[in-house]
Coordinates of C-alpha atoms and ligand atoms in Angstrom, one line a residue:
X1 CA -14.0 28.1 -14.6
X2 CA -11.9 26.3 -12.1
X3 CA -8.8 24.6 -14.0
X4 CA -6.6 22.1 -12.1
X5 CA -2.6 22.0 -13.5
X6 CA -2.9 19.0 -15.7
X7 CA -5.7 20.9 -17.9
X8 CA -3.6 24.3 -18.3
X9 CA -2.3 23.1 -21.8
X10 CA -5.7 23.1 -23.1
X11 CA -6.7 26.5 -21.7
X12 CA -3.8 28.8 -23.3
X13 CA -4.9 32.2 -24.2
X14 CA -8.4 31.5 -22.0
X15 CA -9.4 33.5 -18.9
X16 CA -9.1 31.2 -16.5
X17 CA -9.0 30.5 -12.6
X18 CA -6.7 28.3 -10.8
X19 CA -6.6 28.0 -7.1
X20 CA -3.8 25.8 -5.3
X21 CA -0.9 26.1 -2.8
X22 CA 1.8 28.9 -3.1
X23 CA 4.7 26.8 -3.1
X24 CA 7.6 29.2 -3.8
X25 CA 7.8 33.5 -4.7
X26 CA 10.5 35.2 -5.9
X27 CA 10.3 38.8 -5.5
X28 CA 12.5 40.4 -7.8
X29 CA 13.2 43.7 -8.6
X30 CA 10.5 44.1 -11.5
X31 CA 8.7 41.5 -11.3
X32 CA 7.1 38.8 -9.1
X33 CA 7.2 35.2 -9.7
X34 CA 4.8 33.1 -7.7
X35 CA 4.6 29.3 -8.4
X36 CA 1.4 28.0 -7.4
X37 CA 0.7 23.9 -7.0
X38 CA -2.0 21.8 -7.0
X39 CA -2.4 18.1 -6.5
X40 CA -2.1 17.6 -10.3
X41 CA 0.9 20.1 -10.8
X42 CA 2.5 23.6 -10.9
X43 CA 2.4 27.3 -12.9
X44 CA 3.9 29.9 -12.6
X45 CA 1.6 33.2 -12.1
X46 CA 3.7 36.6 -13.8
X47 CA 3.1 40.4 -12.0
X48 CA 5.1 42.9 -13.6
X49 CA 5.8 45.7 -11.3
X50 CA 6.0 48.3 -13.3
X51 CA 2.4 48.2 -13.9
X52 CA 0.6 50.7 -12.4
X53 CA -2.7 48.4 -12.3
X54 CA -0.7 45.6 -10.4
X55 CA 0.0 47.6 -7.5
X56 CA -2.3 46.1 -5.1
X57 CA -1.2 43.0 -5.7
X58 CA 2.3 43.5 -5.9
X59 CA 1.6 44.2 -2.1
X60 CA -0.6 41.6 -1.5
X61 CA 2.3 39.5 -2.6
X62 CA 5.0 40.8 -1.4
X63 CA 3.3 39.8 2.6
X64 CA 2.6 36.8 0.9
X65 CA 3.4 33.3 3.3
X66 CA 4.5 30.4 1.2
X67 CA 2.6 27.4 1.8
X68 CA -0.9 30.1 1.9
X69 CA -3.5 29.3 -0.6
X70 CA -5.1 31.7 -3.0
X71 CA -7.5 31.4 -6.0
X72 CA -6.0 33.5 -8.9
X73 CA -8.0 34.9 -12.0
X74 CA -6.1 35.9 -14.9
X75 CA -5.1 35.1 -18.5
X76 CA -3.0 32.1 -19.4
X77 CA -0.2 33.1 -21.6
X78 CA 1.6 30.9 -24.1
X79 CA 5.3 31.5 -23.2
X80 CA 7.9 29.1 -24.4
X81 CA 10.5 31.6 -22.3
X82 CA 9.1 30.1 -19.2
X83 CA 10.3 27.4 -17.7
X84 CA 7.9 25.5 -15.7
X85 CA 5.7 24.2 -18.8
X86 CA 6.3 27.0 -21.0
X87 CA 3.2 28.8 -19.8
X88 CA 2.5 31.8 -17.4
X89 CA -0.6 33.0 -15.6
X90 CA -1.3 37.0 -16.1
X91 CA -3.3 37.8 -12.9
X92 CA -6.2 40.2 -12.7
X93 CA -7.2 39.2 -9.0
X94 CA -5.6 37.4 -6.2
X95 CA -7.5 36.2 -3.4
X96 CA -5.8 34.7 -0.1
X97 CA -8.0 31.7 0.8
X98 CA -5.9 30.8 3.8
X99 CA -2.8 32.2 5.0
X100 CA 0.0 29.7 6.3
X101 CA 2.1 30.7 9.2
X102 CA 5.7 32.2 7.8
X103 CA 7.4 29.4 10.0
X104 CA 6.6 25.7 9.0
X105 CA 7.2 23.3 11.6
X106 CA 10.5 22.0 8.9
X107 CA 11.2 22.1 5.2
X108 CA 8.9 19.5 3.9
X109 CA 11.2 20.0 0.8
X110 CA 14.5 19.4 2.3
X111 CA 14.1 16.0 4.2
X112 CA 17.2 15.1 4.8
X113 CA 17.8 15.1 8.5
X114 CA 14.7 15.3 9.3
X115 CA 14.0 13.6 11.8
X116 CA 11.1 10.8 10.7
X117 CA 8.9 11.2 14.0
X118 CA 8.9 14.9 13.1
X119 CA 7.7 14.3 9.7
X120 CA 5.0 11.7 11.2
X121 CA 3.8 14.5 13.8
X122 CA 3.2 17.2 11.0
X123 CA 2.0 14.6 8.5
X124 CA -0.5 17.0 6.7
X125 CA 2.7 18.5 6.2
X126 CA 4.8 16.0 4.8
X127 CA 2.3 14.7 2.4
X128 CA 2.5 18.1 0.7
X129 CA 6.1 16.8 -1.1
X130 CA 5.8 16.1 -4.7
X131 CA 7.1 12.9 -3.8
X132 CA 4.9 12.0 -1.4
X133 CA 1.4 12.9 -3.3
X134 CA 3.2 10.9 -5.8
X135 CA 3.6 7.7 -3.5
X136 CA -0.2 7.5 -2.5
X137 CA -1.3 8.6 -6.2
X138 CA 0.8 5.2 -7.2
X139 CA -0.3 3.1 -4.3
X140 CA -4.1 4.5 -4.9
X141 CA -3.5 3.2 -8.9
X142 CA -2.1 -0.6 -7.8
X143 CA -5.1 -1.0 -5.7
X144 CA -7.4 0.3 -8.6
X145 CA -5.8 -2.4 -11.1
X146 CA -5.4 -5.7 -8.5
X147 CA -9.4 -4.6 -8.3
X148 CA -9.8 -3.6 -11.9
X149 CA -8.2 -7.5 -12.3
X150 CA -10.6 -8.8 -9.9
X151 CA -13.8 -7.6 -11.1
X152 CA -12.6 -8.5 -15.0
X153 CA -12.6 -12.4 -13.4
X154 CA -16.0 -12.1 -11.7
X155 CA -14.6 -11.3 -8.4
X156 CA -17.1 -9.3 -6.0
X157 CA -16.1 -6.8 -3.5
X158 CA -17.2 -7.6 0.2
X159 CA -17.4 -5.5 3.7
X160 CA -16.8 -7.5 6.8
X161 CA -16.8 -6.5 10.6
X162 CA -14.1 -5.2 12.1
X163 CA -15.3 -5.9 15.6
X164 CA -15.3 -9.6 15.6
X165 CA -15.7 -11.8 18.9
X166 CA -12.8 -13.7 18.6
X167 CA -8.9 -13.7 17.5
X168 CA -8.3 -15.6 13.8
X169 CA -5.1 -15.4 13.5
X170 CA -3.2 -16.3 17.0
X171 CA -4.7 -15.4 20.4
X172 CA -1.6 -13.3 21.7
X173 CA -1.9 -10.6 18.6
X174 CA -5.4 -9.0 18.9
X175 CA -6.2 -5.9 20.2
X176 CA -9.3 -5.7 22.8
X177 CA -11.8 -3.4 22.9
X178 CA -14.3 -2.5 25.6
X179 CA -17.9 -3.4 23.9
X180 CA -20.5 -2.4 26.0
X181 CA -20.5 -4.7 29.0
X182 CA -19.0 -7.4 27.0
X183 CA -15.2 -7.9 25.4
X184 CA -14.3 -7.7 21.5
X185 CA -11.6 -7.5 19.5
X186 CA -10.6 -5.8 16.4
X187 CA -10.1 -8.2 13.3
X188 CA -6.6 -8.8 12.9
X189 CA -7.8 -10.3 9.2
X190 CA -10.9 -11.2 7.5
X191 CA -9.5 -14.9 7.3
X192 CA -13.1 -16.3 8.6
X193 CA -15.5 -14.1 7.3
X194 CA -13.7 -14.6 3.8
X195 CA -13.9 -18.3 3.9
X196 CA -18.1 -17.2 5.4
X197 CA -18.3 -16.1 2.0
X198 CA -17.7 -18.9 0.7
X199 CA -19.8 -21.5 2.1
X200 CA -22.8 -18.5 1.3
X201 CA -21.4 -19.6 -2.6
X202 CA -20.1 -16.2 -3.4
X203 CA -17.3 -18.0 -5.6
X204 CA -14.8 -15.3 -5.3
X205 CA -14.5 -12.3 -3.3
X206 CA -12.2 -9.9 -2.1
X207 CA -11.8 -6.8 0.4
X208 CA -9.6 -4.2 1.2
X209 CA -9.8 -3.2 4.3
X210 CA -8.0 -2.4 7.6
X211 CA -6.1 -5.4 9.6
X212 CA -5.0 -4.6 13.3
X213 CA -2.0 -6.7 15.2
X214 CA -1.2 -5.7 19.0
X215 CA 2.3 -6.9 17.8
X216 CA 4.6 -4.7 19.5
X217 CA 7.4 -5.2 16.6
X218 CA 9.5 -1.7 15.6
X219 CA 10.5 -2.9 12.4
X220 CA 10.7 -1.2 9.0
X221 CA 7.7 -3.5 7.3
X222 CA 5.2 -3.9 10.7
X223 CA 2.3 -1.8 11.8
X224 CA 0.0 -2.0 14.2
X225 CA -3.1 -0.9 11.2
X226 CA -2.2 -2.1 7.9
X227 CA -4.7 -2.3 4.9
X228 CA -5.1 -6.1 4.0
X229 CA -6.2 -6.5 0.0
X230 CA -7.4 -10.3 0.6
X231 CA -8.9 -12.6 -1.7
X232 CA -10.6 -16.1 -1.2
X233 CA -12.5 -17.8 -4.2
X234 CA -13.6 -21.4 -4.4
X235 CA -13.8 -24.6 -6.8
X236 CA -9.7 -24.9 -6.8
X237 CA -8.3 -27.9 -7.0
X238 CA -5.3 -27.0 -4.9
X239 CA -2.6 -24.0 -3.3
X240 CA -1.1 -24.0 -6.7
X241 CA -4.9 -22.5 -8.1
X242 CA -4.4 -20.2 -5.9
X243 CA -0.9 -19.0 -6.4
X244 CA -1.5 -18.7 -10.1
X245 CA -3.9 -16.4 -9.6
X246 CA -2.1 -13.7 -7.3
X247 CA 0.5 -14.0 -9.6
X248 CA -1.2 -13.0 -12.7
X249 CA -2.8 -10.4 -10.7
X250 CA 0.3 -8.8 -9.8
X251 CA 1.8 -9.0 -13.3
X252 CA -1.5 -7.3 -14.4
X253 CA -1.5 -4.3 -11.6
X254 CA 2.8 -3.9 -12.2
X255 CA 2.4 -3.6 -15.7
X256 CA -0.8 -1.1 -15.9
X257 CA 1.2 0.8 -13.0
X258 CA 4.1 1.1 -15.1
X259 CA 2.2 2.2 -18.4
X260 CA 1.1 5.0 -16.3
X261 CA 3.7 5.7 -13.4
X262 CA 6.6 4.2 -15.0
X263 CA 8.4 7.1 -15.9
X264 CA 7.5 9.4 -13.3
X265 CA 8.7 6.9 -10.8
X266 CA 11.9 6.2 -11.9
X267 CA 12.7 10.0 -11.7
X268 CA 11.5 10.4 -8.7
X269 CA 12.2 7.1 -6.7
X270 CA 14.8 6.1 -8.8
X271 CA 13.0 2.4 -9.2
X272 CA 12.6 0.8 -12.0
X273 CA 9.2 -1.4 -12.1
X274 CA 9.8 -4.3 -13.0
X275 CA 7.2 -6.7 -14.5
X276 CA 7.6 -10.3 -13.4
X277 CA 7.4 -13.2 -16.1
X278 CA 4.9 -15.9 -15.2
X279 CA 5.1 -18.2 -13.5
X280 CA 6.5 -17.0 -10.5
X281 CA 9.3 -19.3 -9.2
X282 CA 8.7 -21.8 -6.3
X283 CA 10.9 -23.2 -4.0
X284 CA 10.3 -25.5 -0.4
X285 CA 11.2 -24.1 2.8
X286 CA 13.9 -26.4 3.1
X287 CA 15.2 -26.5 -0.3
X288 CA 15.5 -22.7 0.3
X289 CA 17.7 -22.9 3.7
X290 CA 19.7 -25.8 1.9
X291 CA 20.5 -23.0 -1.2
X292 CA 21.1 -19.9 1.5
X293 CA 24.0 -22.2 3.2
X294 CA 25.2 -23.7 0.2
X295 CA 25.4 -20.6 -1.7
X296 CA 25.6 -17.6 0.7
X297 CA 26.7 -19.6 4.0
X298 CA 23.9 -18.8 5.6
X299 CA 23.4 -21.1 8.2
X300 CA 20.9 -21.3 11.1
X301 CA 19.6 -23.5 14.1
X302 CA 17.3 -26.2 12.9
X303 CA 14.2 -24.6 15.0
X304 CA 14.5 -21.8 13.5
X305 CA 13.9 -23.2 10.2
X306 CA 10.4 -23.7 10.8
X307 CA 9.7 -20.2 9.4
X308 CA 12.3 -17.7 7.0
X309 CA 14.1 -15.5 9.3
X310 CA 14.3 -11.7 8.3
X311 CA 17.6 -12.7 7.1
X312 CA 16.3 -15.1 5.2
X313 CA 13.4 -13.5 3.3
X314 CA 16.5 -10.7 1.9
X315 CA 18.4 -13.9 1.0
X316 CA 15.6 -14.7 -1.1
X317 CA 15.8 -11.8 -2.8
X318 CA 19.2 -12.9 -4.0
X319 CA 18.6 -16.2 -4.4
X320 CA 15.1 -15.6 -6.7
X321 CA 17.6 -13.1 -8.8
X322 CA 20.1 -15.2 -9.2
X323 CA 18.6 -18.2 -9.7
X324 CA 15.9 -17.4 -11.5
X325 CA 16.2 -13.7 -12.7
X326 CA 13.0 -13.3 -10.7
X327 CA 12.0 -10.6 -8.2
X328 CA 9.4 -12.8 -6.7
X329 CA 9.4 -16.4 -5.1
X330 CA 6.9 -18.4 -3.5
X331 CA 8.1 -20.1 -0.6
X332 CA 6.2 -24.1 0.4
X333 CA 6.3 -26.9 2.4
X334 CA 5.8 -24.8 5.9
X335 CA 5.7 -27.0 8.7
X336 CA 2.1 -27.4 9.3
X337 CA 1.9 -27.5 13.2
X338 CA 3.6 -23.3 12.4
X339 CA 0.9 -22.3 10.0
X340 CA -2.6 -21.9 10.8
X341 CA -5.2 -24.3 11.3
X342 CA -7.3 -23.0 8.6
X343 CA -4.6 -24.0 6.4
X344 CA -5.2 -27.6 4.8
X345 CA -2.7 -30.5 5.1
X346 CA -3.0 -32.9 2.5
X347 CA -2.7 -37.1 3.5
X348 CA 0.7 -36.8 4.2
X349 CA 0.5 -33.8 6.5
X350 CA 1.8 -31.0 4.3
X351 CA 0.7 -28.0 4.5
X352 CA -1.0 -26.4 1.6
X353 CA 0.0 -23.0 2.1
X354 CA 2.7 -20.7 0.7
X355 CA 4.4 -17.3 1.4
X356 CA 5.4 -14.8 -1.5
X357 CA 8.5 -12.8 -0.9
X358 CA 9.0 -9.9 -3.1
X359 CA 12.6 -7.8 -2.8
X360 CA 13.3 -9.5 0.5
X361 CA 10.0 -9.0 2.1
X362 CA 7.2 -11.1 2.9
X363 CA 4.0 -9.6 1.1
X364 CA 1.4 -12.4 1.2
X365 CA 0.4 -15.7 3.3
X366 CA -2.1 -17.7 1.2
X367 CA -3.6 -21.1 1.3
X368 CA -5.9 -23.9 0.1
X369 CA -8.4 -24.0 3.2
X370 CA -9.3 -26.9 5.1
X371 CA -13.2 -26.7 4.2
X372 CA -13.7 -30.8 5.4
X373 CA -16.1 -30.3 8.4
X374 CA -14.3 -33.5 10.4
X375 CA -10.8 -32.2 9.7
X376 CA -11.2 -28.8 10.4
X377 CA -12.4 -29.1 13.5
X378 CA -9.9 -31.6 14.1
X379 CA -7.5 -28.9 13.3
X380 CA -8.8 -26.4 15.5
X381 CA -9.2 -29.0 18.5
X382 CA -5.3 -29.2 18.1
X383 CA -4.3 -25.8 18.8
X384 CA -6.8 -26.2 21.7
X385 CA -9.2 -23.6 19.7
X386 CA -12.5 -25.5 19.4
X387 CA -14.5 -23.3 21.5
X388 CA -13.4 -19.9 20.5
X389 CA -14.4 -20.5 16.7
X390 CA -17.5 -22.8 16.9
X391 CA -19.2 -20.6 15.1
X392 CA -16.5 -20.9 12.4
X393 CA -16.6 -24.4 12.0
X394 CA -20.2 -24.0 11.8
X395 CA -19.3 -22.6 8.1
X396 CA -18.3 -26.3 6.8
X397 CA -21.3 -28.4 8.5
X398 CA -24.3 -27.5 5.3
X399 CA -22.0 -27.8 2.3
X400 CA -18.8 -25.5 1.7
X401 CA -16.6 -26.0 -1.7
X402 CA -13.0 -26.7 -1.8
X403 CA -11.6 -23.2 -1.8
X404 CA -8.5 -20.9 -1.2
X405 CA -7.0 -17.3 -0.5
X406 CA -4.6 -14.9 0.1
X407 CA -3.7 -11.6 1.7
X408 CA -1.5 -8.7 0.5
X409 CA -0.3 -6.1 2.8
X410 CA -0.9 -2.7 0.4
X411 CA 0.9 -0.8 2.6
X412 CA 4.3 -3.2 2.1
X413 CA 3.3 -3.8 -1.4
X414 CA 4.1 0.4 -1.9
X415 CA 7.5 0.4 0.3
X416 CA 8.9 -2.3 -1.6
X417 CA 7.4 -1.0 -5.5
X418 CA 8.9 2.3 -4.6
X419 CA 12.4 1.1 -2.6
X420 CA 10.8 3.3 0.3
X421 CA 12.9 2.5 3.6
X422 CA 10.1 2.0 6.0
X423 CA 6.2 1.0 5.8
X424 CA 5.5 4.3 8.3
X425 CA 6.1 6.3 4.9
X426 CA 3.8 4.2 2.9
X427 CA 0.9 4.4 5.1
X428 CA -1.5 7.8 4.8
X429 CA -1.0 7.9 9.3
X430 CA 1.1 5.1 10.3
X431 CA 0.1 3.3 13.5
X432 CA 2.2 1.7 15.4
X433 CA 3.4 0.4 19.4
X434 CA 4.3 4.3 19.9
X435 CA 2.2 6.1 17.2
X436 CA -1.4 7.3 17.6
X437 CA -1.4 10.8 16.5
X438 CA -2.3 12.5 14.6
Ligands
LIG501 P1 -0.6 -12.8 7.3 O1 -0.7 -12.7 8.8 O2 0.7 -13.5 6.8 O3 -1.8 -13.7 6.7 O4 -0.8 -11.4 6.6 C1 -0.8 -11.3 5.3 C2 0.0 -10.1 4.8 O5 -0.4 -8.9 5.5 C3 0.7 -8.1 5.7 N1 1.0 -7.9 7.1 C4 1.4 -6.7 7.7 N2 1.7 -5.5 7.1 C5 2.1 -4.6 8.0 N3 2.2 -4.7 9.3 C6 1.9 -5.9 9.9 N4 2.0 -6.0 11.2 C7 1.5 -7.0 9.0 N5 1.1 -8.3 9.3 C8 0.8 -8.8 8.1 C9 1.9 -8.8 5.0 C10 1.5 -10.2 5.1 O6 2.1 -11.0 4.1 N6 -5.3 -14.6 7.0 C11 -4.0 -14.7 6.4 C12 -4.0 -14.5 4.9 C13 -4.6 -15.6 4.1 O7 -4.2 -16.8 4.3 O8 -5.5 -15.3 3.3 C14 -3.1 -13.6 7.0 O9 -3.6 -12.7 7.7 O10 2.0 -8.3 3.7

């Protein structure tokens, strides 16, 4: 019977099989020590040498590549002498299901100067790191609990195109794609299709998918594919509705990920996860520069203060902690004519939108929609857009109720739960201006 690592304990003393990734041999005078890993964990398999019957695989293993897989039979010993989990496998067969090259491209378990874009070229590589099967385990479990949160309030999951006729977000951003004789482009967010939903009266969706933006931005937190986990449900009374709910759905996946993950994070990253308190503090956009002078001299040109700076969003960090004691802050009062037009502006022209910052970085945009058929397409007439998303506005014309949204970048969301210096190491392949391959 095939056993993976975190099953050994209950197979002591069994006959078992365990097939995995020879990750290190030591080759001793007596006796062989081979530690074998598999996604879930490691053992250690025992040859004594002396052993007349162990011959052939004393040879087998002493050509043995590190980094080759096999699938061993043997017996699972109880042995409190071992180190690795107190347990040893006995072998009575070896067999070499691959064999690895005896050079690898560079020590996957040494990374320290190594250089990043050689780690991104020999990915399959650098994935193999306890650490790193470890990052995308923990990313893989905050997306299973935002969901798990989502479906427990009714939410449904949706699938929308990723080829889409026209930009949502701003024109200069999209990426274009030949489509037969014709133009598309590839969605740079589900913004319209999600607010689609809701004039079909879905009530509340949400979709994690892949977001594409021609921005051509080296930074530490952009890509040029990113996996959006966006959300859009109706019947709110206003932005606030909205930013209640992300909230308590990132207190719900942080704590459930730290139940799990907790301790195994903080001896491998070193983070602590910290669950927020609700509610989540809120500040305006200028209320927030005033504070960043006043309190950190932070000063900056007036028209630059129509958005946080990347300066400012790690000021925020500060000023949420110390303020507040709060990782998180949401961030209002955007100048409307910056945001959107989706966005809705209430009679005084303020925009009902928000960003959340989380440890300095900008995870989420979310808003209470303009869903008024005459305003909206009032609002799209302004940014001289009318044509271009007339089958948008269509949406609003046969009923659509008063609803709102957001979007998380998953992909940030990891770099900044895990203190990880750059989003290409929280991405499966990152993609970005100079990165297609592998
Ligand atoms: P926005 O453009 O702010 O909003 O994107 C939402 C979130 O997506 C992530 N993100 C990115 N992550 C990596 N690389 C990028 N280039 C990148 N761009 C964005 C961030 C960001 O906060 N339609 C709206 C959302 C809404 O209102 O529902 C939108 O796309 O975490």
């Amino acid at each position: 019977m095939k056993i993976y690592a975190k099953e050994l304990k209950q197979h002591l003393n069994e006959e078992i099989e365990f097939s995995g990734f020879v990750d290190s041999i030591r080759d001793l005078q007596w006796v062989q020590f081979i530690i074998l890993r598999d996604s879930t964990g490691k053992v250690q398999v025992t040859i004594e040498k002396s052993e007349e019957k162990n011959k052939e695989l004393v040879d087998l293993v002493s050509s043995l590549p590190v980094e080759s897989t096999v699938k061993v039979t043997g017996k699972l010993l109880d042995s409190p002498k071992v180190k690795l989990n107190g347990m040893e496998l006995i072998p009575t067969n070896i067999e070499i299901t691959s064999k690895s090259n005896n050079e690898l491209p560079f020590n996957y378990k040494k990374i320290d100067g190594v250089n990043l874009d050689t780690r991104l070229d020999y990915r399959f590589i650098d994935l193999r790191s306890d650490a790193n099967i470890l990052l995308f385990q923990v990313q893989s479990l905050l997306v299973k609990y935002i969901r798990e949160y989502l479906y427990q309030n009714d939410f449904t999951e949706i699938h929308t195109p990723k080829f889409i006729a026209t930009a949502s977000e701003s024109g200069a951003e999209v990426f274009e794609v030949k489509y037969f004789d014709n133009k598309a482009y590839l969605a740079q967010s589900p913004q319209f299709y999600k607010q689609m939903a809701m004039a079909s009266g879905f009530s509340k969706i949400f979709e994690v998918a892949p977001c594409f933006r021609a921005e051509n931005s080296n930074t530490s937190r952009h890509a040029t594919e990113f996996t959006s986990f966006d959300v859009e449900f109706s019947y709110i009374d206003s932005y606030e509705d909205v930013m209640n709910l992300e909230a308590e759905m990132l207190t719900y996946a942080l704590t459930k990920v730290k139940e799990e993950y907790g301790t195994k994070i903080k001896e491998t990253f070193g983070e602590e996860i910290i669950v927020p308190t609700l509610p989540f503090p809120v500040m305006k956009l200028s209320d927030v520069y005033q504070e960043l002078e006043t309190r950190y001299n932070y000063k900056v040109a007036p028209e630059e203060k129509t958005d946080l700076t990347t300066e400012a969003e790690r000021l925020v960090y500060k000023l949420a902690k110390e303020k507040f004691n709060h990782e998180f802050m949401f961030v209002v009062d955007y100048p409307a004519d910056k945001r959107a037009f989706y966005h809705m502006r209430d009679e005084n022209g303020t925009l009902q939108g928000y960003d959340l910052i989380w440890r300095g970085v900008e995870i989420t945009s979310g808003a209470q929609r303009e869903h008024r058929y005459e305003q909206i397409c009032a609002n799209a007439e302004s940014k001289g857009l009318k044509e271009d998303v007339k089958f948008y506005l269509e949406f609003f014309k046969y009923g659509c109720p008063p609803h709102g949204g957001f979007a998380i970048g998953v992909d940030r969301l990891t770099m900044l739960l895990l203190n990880i210096n750059s989003i290409k190491e929280t991405e499966f392949l990152f993609r970005g201006p100079s990165r297609l391959t592998p």
